[in-house]
Coordinates of C-alpha atoms in Angstrom, one line a residue:
M1 CA 0.2 0.1 -0.2
L2 CA 1.3 3.7 -0.7
T3 CA 1.2 6.2 1.5
D4 CA 0.8 9.9 0.7
T5 CA 3.2 12.1 2.7
M6 CA 3.1 15.5 1.9
S7 CA 5.9 17.7 2.2
P8 CA 5.6 20.4 4.8
L9 CA 7.4 23.5 2.7
P10 CA 4.4 23.8 0.5
A11 CA 2.1 24.4 3.4
L12 CA 4.7 26.5 5.4
S13 CA 4.9 28.5 1.9
L14 CA 1.2 28.8 2.0
I15 CA 1.1 30.3 5.4
L16 CA 4.2 32.6 4.4
V17 CA 2.1 34.2 1.7
L18 CA -0.9 34.5 3.6
V19 CA 0.8 36.2 6.5
L20 CA 2.9 38.4 4.8
S21 CA 0.0 39.5 2.3
A22 CA -2.3 40.1 5.3
T23 CA 0.4 42.1 7.1
A24 CA 1.1 44.2 3.9
V25 CA -2.9 44.5 4.0
G26 CA -3.3 46.1 7.3
L27 CA -0.1 48.4 6.9
V28 CA -1.4 50.2 4.0
V29 CA -4.9 50.5 5.8
L30 CA -2.9 51.9 9.0
A31 CA -1.2 54.2 6.6
R32 CA -4.1 55.9 5.1
S33 CA -6.0 56.1 8.7
G34 CA -6.5 59.7 9.9
R35 CA -5.3 61.2 6.5
A36 CA -6.9 63.8 4.8
S37 CA -9.0 63.2 1.8
H38 CA -9.7 66.2 -0.6
R39 CA -12.8 67.2 -1.7
T40 CA -13.5 69.9 -4.0
D41 CA -16.8 68.5 -5.6
G42 CA -19.2 71.2 -4.4
D43 CA -21.6 68.7 -2.3
R44 CA -23.2 71.1 0.0
L45 CA -24.5 69.9 3.2
S46 CA -27.2 71.2 5.4
S47 CA -27.7 70.4 9.4
A48 CA -30.8 68.6 8.0
A49 CA -29.1 66.6 5.7
L50 CA -27.2 65.1 8.4
G51 CA -30.1 64.6 10.7
T52 CA -29.3 67.0 13.0
T53 CA -31.0 70.2 14.2
T54 CA -27.8 72.1 15.2
P55 CA -26.8 74.7 13.2
L56 CA -23.6 74.6 11.4
G57 CA -20.4 76.4 12.5
R58 CA -20.4 80.5 11.0
S59 CA -16.6 79.7 9.6
A60 CA -16.2 75.7 9.5
T61 CA -18.0 72.7 10.7
L62 CA -16.0 69.3 11.7
V63 CA -18.9 66.7 11.6
Q64 CA -17.9 63.3 13.1
F65 CA -19.6 60.2 12.2
S66 CA -19.5 57.9 15.1
T67 CA -21.2 54.4 16.1
E68 CA -22.3 53.8 20.1
F69 CA -19.5 51.0 19.7
C70 CA -16.7 53.1 18.5
A71 CA -13.9 52.8 20.8
Q72 CA -12.1 56.0 19.1
C73 CA -14.8 58.2 18.4
P74 CA -14.7 59.6 22.0
G75 CA -10.9 60.6 21.5
T76 CA -12.2 62.1 18.1
R77 CA -15.2 64.1 19.5
R78 CA -12.5 65.7 22.0
L79 CA -9.9 66.6 19.3
L80 CA -12.4 67.9 17.3
H81 CA -13.9 70.4 20.1
E82 CA -10.4 71.1 21.2
L83 CA -9.8 72.2 17.4
A84 CA -13.1 74.2 17.4
D85 CA -12.3 75.8 21.0
G86 CA -9.5 77.3 19.6
E87 CA -11.0 78.5 16.4
A88 CA -14.1 81.5 16.5
G89 CA -17.0 80.3 14.5
V90 CA -15.8 76.7 14.2
G91 CA -18.7 74.4 15.0
V92 CA -18.9 70.3 15.6
L93 CA -21.5 68.2 14.9
D94 CA -21.6 64.0 15.8
V95 CA -23.6 62.4 13.8
D96 CA -24.9 58.9 15.6
L97 CA -25.1 56.2 12.8
T98 CA -26.1 53.6 15.3
H99 CA -29.6 53.7 14.2
R100 CA -29.1 55.9 11.2
P101 CA -27.7 53.4 8.8
D102 CA -29.3 55.6 6.0
L103 CA -26.9 58.2 6.9
A104 CA -23.9 55.7 6.6
D105 CA -24.8 55.0 3.5
R106 CA -25.5 58.4 1.6
F107 CA -22.2 59.4 3.3
S108 CA -20.6 55.9 2.3
V109 CA -19.3 55.8 5.8
L110 CA -17.0 52.4 6.2
Q111 CA -15.7 52.9 9.6
T112 CA -15.8 55.2 12.6
P113 CA -14.8 57.8 13.5
T114 CA -15.1 59.6 9.8
V115 CA -14.9 63.2 10.1
L116 CA -15.8 65.7 7.1
L117 CA -14.4 69.3 7.3
L118 CA -17.2 71.8 5.9
D119 CA -16.2 74.9 5.0
R120 CA -18.8 78.0 6.2
A121 CA -21.0 77.5 3.1
G122 CA -21.6 73.6 4.3
I123 CA -19.3 72.3 1.2
V124 CA -17.2 69.5 2.1
R125 CA -13.3 70.3 1.9
G126 CA -12.0 67.4 3.7
R127 CA -12.6 63.9 4.7
F128 CA -10.9 61.5 7.3
S129 CA -11.7 58.2 7.9
G130 CA -10.0 56.3 10.7
V131 CA -8.4 58.3 13.4
A132 CA -7.9 61.7 12.5
R133 CA -4.1 63.1 13.4
R134 CA -4.3 66.6 15.2
A135 CA -1.6 68.2 13.1
V136 CA -3.1 67.0 9.7
L137 CA -6.7 68.1 10.8
A138 CA -5.7 71.1 12.3
G139 CA -3.9 72.3 9.0
E140 CA -6.8 71.1 7.3
L141 CA -9.0 73.6 9.5
R142 CA -6.9 76.6 8.9
S143 CA -6.7 76.3 5.2
V144 CA -10.8 76.0 5.0
L145 CA -10.3 79.0 7.5
G146 CA -7.9 80.6 5.2
R147 CA -5.0 81.1 7.5
P148 CA -1.5 80.1 7.1
A149 CA -0.7 76.8 7.6

């Protein structure tokens, strides 16, 4: 009777390829998290479109999409309020998507936190997916406010 014995080399090679692929994907996602995606498509938003009655800021608005279960959202919310408190006329809106999947679909939110930066007219000027870096977000906010970075 013949017995098939498989060499462990192909199995180990496959495992190594899978681990390296997963690591590469993770590094790409991590590198892109919190970076600004510039938007100039003229998409104008209102408080009503965001599902809230809170008015937009006079100079700019930081909109955070979050959920009840988001571990990083409270820290991002604090960061947004700190930045807004340092600039006159900048408002912060927190949109909880937990019970509003329609808003998640409308704004293509794939992860929380996601932050939109709106100018004084409510036009989306920046989008940050994942945890936003303070320096990047502050620089983008200054740019929207017409201040030097």
